[in-house]
XYZ file of C-alpha atoms in Angstrom:
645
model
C 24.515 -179.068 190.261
C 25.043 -176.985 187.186
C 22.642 -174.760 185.834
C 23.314 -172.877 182.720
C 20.966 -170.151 182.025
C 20.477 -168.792 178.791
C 18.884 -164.953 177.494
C 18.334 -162.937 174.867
C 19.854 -160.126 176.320
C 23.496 -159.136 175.444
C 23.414 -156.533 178.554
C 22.636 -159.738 180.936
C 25.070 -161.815 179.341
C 28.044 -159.269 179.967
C 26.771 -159.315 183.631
C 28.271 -160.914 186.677
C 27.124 -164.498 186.768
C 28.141 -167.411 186.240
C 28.878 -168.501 183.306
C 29.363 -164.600 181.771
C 30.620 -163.544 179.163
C 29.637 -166.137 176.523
C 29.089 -163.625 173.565
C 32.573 -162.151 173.946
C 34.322 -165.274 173.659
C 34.748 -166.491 177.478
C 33.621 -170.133 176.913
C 36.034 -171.711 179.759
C 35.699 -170.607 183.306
C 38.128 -171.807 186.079
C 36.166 -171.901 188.799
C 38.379 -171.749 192.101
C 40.676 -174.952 191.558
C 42.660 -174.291 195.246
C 38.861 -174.158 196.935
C 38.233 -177.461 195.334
C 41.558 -179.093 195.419
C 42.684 -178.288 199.045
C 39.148 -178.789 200.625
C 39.340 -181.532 203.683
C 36.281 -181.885 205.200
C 34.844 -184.505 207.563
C 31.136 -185.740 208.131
C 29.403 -187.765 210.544
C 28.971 -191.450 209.228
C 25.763 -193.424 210.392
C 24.997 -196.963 210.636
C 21.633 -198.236 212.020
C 21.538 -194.451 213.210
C 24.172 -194.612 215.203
C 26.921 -192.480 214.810
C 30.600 -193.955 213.466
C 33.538 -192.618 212.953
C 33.514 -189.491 210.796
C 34.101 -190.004 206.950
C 36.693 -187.961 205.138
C 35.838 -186.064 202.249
C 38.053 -184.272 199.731
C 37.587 -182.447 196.961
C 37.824 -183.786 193.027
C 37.973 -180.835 190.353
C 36.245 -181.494 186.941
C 36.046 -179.400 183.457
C 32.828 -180.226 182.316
C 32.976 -179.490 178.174
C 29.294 -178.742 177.692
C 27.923 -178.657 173.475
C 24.849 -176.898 172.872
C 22.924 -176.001 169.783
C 19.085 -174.936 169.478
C 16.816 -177.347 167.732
C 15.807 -177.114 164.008
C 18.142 -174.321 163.424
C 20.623 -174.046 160.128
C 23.209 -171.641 158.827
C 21.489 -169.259 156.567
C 24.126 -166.659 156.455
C 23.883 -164.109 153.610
C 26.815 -161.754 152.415
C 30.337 -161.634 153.774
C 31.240 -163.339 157.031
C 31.583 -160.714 160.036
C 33.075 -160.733 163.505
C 30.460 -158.150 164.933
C 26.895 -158.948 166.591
C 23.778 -157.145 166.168
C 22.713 -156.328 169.500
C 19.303 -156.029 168.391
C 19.537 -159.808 166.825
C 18.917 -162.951 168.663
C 21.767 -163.966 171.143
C 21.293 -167.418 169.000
C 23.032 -165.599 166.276
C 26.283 -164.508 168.293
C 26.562 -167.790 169.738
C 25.985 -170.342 166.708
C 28.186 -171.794 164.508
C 28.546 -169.515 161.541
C 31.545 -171.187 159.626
C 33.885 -168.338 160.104
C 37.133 -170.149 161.600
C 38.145 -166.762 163.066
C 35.612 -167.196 165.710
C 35.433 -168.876 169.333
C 32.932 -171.671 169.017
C 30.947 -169.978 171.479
C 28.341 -173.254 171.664
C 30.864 -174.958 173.760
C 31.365 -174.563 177.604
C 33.944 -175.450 179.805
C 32.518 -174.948 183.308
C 34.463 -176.064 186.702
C 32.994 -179.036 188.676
C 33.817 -179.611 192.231
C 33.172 -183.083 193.605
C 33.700 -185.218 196.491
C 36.793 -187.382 195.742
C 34.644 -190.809 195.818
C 32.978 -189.237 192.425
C 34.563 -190.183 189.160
C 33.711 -189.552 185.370
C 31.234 -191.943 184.801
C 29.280 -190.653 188.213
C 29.655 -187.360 187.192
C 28.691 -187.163 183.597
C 25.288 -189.611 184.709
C 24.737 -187.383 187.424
C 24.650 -184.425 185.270
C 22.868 -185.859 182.136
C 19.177 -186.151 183.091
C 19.455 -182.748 184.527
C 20.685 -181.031 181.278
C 18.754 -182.961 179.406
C 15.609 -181.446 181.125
C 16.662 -178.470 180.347
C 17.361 -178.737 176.565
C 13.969 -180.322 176.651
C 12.392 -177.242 178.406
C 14.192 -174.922 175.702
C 14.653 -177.063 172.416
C 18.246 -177.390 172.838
C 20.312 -180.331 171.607
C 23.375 -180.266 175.076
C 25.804 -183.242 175.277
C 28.586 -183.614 178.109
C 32.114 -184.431 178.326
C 34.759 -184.659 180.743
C 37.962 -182.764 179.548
C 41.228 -184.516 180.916
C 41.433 -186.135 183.977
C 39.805 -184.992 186.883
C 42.110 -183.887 189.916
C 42.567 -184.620 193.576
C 45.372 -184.656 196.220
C 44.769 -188.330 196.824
C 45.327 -189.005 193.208
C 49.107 -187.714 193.479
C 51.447 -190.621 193.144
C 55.118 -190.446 194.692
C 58.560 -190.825 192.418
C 58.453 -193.607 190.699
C 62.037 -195.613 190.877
C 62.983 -194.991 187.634
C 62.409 -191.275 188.279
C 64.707 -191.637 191.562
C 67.314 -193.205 189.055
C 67.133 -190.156 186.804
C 67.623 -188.076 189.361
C 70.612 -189.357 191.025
C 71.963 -189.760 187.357
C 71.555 -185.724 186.500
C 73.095 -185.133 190.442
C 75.948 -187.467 189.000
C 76.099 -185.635 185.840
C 76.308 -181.983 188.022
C 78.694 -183.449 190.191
C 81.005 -184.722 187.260
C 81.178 -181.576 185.540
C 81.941 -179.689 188.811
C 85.190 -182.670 189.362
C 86.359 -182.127 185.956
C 86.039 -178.135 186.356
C 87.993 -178.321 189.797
C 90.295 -180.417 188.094
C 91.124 -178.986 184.415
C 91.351 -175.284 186.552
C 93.842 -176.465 189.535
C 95.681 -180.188 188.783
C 98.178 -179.426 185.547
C 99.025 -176.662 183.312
C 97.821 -177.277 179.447
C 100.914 -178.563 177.765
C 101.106 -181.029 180.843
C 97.219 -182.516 179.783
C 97.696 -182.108 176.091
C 100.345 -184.977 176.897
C 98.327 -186.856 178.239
C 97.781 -190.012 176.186
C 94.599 -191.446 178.697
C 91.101 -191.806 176.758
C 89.859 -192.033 180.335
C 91.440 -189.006 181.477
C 90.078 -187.248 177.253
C 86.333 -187.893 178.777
C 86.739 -186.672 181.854
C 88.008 -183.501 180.536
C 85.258 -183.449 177.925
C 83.161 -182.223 181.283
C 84.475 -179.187 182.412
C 82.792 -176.565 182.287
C 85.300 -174.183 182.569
C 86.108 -175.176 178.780
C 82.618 -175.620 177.905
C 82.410 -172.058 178.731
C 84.992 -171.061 176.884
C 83.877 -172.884 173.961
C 80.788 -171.430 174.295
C 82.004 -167.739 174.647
C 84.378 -167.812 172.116
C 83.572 -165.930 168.578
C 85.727 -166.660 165.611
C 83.959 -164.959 162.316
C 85.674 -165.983 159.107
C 83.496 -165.937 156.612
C 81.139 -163.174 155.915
C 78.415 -165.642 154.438
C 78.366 -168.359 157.091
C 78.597 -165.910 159.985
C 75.443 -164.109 159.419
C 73.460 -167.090 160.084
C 74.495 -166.832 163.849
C 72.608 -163.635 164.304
C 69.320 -164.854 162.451
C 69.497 -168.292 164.554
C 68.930 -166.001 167.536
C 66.647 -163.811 165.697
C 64.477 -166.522 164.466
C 64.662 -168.504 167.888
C 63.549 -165.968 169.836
C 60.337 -165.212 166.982
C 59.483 -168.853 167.387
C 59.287 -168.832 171.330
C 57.311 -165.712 170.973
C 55.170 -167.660 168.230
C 54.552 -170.352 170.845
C 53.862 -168.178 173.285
C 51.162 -166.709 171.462
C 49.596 -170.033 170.631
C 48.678 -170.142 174.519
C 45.765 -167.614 173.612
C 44.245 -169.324 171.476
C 44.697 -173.053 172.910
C 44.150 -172.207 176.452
C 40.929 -169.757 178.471
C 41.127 -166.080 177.264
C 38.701 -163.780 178.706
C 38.607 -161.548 175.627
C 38.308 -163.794 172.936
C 36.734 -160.845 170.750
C 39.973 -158.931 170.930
C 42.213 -162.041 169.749
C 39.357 -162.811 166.747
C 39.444 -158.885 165.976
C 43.801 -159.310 165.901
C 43.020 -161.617 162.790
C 41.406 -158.850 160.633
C 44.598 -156.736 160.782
C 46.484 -157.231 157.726
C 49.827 -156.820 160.304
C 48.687 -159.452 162.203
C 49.939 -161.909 159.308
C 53.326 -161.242 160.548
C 52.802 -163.642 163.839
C 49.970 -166.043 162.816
C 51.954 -167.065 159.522
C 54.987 -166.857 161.839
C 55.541 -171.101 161.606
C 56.862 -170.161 158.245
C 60.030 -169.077 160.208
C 61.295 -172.578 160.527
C 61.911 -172.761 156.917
C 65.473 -170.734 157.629
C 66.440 -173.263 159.885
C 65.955 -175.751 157.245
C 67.678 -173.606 155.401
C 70.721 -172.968 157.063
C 70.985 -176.952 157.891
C 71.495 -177.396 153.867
C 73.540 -174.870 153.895
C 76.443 -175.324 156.151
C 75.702 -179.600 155.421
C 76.778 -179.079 152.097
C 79.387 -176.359 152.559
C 81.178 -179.030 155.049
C 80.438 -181.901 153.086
C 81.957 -180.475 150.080
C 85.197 -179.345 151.862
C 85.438 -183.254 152.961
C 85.090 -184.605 149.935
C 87.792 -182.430 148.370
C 89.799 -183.266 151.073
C 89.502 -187.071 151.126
C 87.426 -187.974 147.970
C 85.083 -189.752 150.413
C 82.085 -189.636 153.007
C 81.781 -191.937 156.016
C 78.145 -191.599 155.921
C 77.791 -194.504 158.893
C 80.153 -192.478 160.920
C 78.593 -189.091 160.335
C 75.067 -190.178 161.156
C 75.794 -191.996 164.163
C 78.023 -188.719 165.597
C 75.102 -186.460 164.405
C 72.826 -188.507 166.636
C 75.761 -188.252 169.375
C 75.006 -184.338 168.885
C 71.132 -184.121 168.962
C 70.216 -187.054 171.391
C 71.877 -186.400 175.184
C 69.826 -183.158 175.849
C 66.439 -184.377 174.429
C 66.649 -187.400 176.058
C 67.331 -185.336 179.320
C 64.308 -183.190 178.672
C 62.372 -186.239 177.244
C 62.630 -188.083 180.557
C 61.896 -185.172 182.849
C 58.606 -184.246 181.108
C 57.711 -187.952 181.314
C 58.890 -188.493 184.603
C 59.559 -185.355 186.825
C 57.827 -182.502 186.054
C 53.983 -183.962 186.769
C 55.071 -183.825 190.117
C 56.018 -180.306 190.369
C 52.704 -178.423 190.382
C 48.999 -178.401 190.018
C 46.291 -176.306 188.690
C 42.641 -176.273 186.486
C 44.203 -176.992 183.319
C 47.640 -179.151 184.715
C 46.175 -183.026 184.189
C 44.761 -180.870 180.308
C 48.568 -179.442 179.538
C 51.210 -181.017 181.794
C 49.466 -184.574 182.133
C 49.075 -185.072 178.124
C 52.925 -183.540 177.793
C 53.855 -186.168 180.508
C 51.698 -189.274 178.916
C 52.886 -188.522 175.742
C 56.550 -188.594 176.477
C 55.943 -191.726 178.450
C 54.381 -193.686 175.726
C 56.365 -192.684 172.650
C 59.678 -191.663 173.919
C 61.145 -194.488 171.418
C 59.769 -192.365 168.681
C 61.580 -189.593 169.642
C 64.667 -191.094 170.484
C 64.382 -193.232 166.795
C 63.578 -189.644 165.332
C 60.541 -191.008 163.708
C 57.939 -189.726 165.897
C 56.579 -187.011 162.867
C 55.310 -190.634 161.283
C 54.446 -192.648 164.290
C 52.040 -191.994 167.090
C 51.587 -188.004 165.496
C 48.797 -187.355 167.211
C 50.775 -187.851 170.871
C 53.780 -186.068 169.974
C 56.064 -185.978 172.436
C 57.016 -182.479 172.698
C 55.277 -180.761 170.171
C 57.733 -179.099 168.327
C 60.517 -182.120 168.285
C 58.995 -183.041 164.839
C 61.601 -180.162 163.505
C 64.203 -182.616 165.089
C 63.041 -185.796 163.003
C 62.481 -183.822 159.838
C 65.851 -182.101 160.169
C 67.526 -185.773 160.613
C 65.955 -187.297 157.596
C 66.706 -184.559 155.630
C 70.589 -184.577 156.565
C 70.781 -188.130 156.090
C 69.356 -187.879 152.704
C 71.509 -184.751 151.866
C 74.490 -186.819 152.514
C 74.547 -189.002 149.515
C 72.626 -186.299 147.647
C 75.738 -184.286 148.193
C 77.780 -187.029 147.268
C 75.772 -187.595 143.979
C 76.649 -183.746 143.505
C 79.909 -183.873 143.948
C 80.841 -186.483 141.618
C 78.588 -184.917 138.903
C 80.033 -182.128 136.563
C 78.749 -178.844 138.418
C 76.722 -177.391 136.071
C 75.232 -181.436 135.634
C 75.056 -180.876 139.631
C 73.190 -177.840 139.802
C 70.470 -178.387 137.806
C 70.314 -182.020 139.653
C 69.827 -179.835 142.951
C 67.403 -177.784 141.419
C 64.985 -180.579 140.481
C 65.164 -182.156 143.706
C 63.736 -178.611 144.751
C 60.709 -178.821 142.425
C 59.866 -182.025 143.096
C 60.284 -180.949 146.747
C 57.398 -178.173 145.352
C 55.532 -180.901 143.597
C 54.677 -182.682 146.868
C 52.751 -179.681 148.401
C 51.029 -178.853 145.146
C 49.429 -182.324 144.196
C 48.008 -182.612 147.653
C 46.390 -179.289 147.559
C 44.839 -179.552 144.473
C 44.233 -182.745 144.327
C 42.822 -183.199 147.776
C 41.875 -179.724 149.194
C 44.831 -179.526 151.794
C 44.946 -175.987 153.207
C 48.116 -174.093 152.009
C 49.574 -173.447 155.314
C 49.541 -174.032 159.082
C 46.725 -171.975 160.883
C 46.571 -171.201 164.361
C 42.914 -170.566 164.964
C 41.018 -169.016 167.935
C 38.875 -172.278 168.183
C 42.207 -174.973 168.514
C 42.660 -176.311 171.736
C 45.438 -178.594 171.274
C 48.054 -178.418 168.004
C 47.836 -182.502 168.234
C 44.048 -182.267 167.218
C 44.869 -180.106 164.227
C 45.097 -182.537 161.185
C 46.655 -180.467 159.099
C 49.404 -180.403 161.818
C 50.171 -184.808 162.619
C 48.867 -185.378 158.425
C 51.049 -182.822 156.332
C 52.745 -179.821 158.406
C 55.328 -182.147 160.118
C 55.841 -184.537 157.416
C 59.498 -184.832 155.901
C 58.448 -185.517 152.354
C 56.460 -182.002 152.370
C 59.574 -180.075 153.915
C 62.491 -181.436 151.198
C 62.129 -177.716 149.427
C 63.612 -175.365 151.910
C 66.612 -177.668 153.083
C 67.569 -178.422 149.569
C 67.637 -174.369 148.601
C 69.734 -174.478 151.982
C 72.165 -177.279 149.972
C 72.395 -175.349 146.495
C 73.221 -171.999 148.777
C 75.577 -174.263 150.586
C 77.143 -175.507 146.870
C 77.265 -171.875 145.486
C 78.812 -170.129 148.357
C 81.552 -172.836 148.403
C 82.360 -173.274 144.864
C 82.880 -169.353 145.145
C 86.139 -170.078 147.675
C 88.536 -169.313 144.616
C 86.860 -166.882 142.636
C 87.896 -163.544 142.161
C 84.495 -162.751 140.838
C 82.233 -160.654 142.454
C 79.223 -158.819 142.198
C 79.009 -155.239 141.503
C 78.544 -153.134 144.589
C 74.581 -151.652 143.341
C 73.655 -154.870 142.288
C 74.643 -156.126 145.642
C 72.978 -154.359 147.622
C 69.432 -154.205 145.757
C 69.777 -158.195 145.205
C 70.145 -158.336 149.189
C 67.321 -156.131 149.296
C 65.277 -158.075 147.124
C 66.498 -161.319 149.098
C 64.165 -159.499 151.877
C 61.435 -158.934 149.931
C 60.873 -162.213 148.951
C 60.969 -163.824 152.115
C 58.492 -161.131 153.252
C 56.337 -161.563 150.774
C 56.037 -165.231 151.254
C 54.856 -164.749 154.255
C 52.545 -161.966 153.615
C 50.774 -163.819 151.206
C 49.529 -165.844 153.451
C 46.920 -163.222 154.559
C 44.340 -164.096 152.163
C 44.095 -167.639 153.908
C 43.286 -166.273 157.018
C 40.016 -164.244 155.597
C 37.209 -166.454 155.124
C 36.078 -164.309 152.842
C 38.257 -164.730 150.002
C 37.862 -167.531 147.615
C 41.431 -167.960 145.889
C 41.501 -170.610 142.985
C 42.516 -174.579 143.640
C 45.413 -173.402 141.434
C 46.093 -170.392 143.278
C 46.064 -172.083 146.412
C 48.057 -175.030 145.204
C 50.843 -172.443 143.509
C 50.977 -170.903 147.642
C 50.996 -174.287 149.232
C 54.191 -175.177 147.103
C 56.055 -172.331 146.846
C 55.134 -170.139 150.415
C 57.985 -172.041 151.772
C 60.456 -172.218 149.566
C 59.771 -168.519 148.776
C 60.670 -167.677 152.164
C 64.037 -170.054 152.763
C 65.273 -168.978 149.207
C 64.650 -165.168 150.490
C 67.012 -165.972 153.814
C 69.390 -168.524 152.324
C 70.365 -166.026 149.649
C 70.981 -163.177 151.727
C 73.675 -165.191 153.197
C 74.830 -166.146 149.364
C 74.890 -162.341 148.086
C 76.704 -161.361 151.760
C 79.509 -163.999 150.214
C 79.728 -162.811 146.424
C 78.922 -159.189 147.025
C 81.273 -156.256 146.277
C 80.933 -153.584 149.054
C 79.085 -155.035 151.490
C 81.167 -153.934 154.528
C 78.748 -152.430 156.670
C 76.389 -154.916 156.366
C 78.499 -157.588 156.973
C 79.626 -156.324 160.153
C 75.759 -156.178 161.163
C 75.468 -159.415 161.229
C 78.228 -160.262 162.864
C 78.187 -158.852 166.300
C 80.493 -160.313 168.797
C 77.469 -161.463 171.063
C 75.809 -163.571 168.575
C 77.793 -166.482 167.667
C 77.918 -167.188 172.019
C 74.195 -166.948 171.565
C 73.348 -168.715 168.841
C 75.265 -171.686 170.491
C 72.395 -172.144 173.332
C 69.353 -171.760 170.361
C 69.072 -175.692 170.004
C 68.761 -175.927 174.294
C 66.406 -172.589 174.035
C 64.401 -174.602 171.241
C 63.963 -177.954 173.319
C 63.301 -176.611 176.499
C 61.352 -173.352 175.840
C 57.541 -175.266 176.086
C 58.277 -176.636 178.868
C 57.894 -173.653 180.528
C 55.115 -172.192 178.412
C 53.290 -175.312 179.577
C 54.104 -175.222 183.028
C 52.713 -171.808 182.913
C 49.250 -172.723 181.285
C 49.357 -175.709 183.804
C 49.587 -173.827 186.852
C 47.298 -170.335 185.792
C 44.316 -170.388 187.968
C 42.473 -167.640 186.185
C 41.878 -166.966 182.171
C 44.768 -165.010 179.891
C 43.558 -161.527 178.324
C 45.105 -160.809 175.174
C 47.412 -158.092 174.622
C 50.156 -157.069 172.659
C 51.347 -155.392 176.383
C 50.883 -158.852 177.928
C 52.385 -160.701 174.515
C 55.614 -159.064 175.183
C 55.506 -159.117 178.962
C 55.538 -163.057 178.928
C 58.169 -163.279 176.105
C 60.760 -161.575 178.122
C 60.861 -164.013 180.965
C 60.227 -166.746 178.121
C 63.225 -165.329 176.455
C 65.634 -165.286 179.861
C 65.096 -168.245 181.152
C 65.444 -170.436 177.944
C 68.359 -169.440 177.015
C 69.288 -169.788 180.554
C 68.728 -173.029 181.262
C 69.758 -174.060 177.290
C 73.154 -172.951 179.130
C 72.849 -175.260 181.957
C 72.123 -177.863 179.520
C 75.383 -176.738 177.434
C 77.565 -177.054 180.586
C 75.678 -180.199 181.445
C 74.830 -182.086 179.052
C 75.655 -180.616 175.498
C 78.858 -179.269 175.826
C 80.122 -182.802 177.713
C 78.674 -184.794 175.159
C 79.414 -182.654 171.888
C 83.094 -182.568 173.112
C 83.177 -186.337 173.509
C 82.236 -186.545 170.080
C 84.988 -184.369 168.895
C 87.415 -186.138 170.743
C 86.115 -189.938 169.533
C 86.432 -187.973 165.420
C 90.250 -186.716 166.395
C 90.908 -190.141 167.901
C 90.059 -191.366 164.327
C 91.736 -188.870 162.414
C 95.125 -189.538 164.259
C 94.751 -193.413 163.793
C 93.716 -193.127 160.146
C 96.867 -190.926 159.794
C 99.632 -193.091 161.573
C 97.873 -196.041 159.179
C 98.365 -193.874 156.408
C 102.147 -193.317 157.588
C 102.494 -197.174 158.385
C 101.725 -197.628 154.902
């Protein structure tokens, strides 16, 4: 039985009981999962009183999501909307809904359950109904129940399935084949010996050493003061998004302070990590960028585009490692743990993967299935794709226009790219930006999230500044121009304070008490982004056309970040998996700190980038070399039939 007791006295609340803490934010309580899980118990079993064999009994563990609101009550607030509680006022008043998104919804309970085995949701939420009913009778409360996920119990644990015996032998084939092809690249011939080799067969096997890979990996060649800054801000950025991510645990998993994380939303700072999903902008960005740099160095060179060819090899390039990572979410890692929220974090990452890994693999899942993303973030991988397939023959369209025709054809691309986000936020009262609010429990829930945030049509501005950078910085090549030293350095300044200031603005949306215009709103929603992409993609442009520069071009480009920045795409696809092992396994609630914050993100920050390197030597590196070798085998036959001809 649950009983849930309810007083008007903030001293008893902050007491120890059970549940506690309700007025400071601690809605979810954990209960003690291992007491629940592990128990094994066995009772007499009686038939025509006489005593049978004993009856086993394990534990099932159930969070119970429990909704209560007093009768006949309504939302009269007066004057500004507040994050403090008048300890003289009604506890009613802490714990009602107010309409200030920056708070916990402090009316709903998540309360541990622990069950005999036999027990399951239908049992439990009848059992519990006429009970809690009783009471909201006895106090004129409205209560209603819910199970949250699935509920949990050792018998319920289901052995490798075959296909996830198949994917295991096929990764132990994969480790084993790099370590052959290592062995034999280091110890069988000398390099002139293999370059003569003429074997395709023998060009594969090669592609998997990872004594190359490594090498390939930890080799830094800068060349270009432009293009080689973005290195350091891939690392830069990646590591601010895992940190982003990892902040999102507080607010969509059990935080005993909840006050404190509400309170971290008043601080103007604080704008600096909650509009942090701005970030990914640069890495639209810098896709344009070096697409249309490369593209444009093609077409000089052969007056042509295979566009077939170089969207099947840039699915050659994304696809091995996320299908890797796809399959062992779906199929591996349910079986490696357990915990109060694992069936909540780990069984919908699992379920999701399982039912729309064709979506991802199709890069369509940001249209299909959104709200069962597998992998929450691989909607940047689906978006980026579109976008680079459409660049292509935008590119091309470019390059066969006269430039300045060009230019200003790239630049209206770009406002209708700010068009998009403009006529759905005035038109149909779309927030401005993604918010990560104390009261989220799941990203997937968020419609602002699966309906706009992740949508490729909204996202066309920031890749397409990326392609004009990209068009500027290479039509530069063979000019002698350059700008004046002062002028370079205060437009690189300026670069900086535009991208900051896009973000910044975004503070305003995260009061509830301001009231900005629909046009002011609108003018945000379209231009916070590509404010923030055109700060970072010219940076690179001015660090290309500037006079006197020097010192700041050898800041960004440190010998240690190109290796780096090489491992961000592994760090990026396999940096929630661990964030939501972690939530899956926790047995007790986070508290937020900045201390804690930080202590989390350095383990976060070793062991992605760690195991994106396993993955290069792997998976990526293998893969990304075959494709290299397929494109050379093409470039030497297209030659000899140029010769033959």
């Amino acid at each position: 039985m649950i009983v849930i007791g309810f007083n008007n006295c903030l001293v008893f609340d902050a007491s120890t009981k059970y549940p506690d803490g309700i007025i400071t934010g601690y809605t979810r309580h954990f209960g003690n999962f291992d007491g629940c899980y592990d128990l094994k118990t066995s009772i007499p079993r009686y038939k025509f009183d006489i005593e049978t064999e004993d009856e086993e009994i394990n534990g099932r563990y159930c969070l119970v999501k429990i909704e209560y609101h007093k009768m006949n009550t309504f939302n009269d607030r007066k004057g500004s909307y507040t994050l403090e509680f008048d300890t003289n006022d009604s506890v009613w008043e802490a714990i009602k809904e107010k309409g200030d998104f920056r708070r916990v919804k402090r009316y709903i309970l998540e309360l541990a359950l622990c069950v005999p085995d036999s027990c399951g949701t239908v049992d439990i939420k009848q059992a519990l109904a006429e009970p809690l009913k009783e009471i909201g009778r006895e106090n004129d409360i409205f209560i209603d129940i819910t199970i949250k996920g699935d509920c949990q119990a050792q018998n319920d644990k289901t052995k490798l399935s075959t296909v996830a015996k198949i994917y295991c032998y096929t990764i132990l084939s994969l480790v084993l084949l790099v370590i052959a092809s290592t062995w034999y690249d280091s110890t069988m011939k000398s390099e002139k010996e293999k370059e003569k080799e003429n074997s395709m067969a023998l060009d594969l096997f090669i592609c998997f050493s990872a004594r190359r890979n490594y090498r390939s990996i930890a080799k830094a060649t800068y060349s270009h003061p432009g293009l080689d800054s973005i290195h350091i801000f891939r690392v830069m950025f990646m590591i601010m998004v895992i940190f982003g991510h990892r902040s999102m645990q507080y607010y969509t998993n059990p935080t005993m302070n909840s006050y404190a994380l509400e309170f971290s939303y008043t601080l103007p700072i604080s704008i600096l990590l909650y509009n942090g999903p701005i970030i990914v902008e640069a890495f639209f960005g810098f896709g344009g960028l070096l697409l249309a740099y490369y593209a444009l160095m093609e077409l000089d060179k052969k007056g042509k585009i295979d566009f077939i060819k170089a969207i099947v090899f840039r699915y050659i390039r994304l696809t091995p490692p996320y299908a890797v990572l796809i399959m062992f979410i779906a199929l591996i890692l349910p079986h490696l743990g357990s915990g109060p929220y694992w069936s909540l974090k780990v069984g919908l990452e699992s379920e999701s993967c399982s039912n729309n890994w064709w979506a991802n693999l199709l890069y369509i899942n940001n249209y299909v299935n959104t709200n069962k993303l597998c992998m929450f973030q691989s909607w940047y991988l689906s978006t980026d794709y579109h976008l680079y397939i459409l660049s292509l023959f935008i590119i091309y369209a470019f390059w066969k226009m006269p430039r300045r025709l060009g230019y200003s054809f790239l630049i209206g691309i770009i406002l209708i790219g700010c068009i998009i986000p403009f006529s759905l936020t005035y038109f149909y009262g779309i927030q401005p930006m993604f918010r990560g609010l104390p009261f989220m429990q799941e990203v997937r829930e968020d419609d602002y999230f699966v309906h706009h945030y992740i949508k490729t049509h909204e996202r066309l501005t920031s890749y397409f500044i990326g392609v004009l950078g990209g068009a500027i910085i290479y039509d530069h090549r063979k000019s002698l121009w350059k700008l004046p030293k002062v002028m370079s350095h205060i437009l690189y300044l300026f670069c900086w304070v535009v991208a900051v200031s896009s973000l910044y603005l975004g503070l305003k949306y995260y009061n509830p008490n301001e009231h900005p215009s629909k046009l002011e709103t609108s003018l945000y929603a379209s231009l916070n982004r590509p404010g923030f992409a055109f700060g970072i993609v010219s940076g690179a442009v001015v660090l290309t056309v500037g006079e006197g520069l020097e010192q700041l071009q050898r800041f960004h480009q440190p010998s240690w970040a190109q290796p780096i920045s090489k491992l961000t795409y592994g760090a990026f696809l396999v940096h929630n998996i661990n964030q939501v092992y972690d939530i899956g396994v926790r047995r007790n609630a986070q508290v937020f700190a900045i201390h804690n914050m930080v202590w989390d993100l350095i383990p976060d920050i070793v062991l992605s980038f760690f195991l994106s390197f396993v993955i290069a030597m792997v998976i990526e590196g293998p893969f990304r070399n075959i494709e290299k070798r397929l494109l050379r085998k093409e470039v030497k036959k297209s030659k000899n039939q140029e010769k033959c001809n």
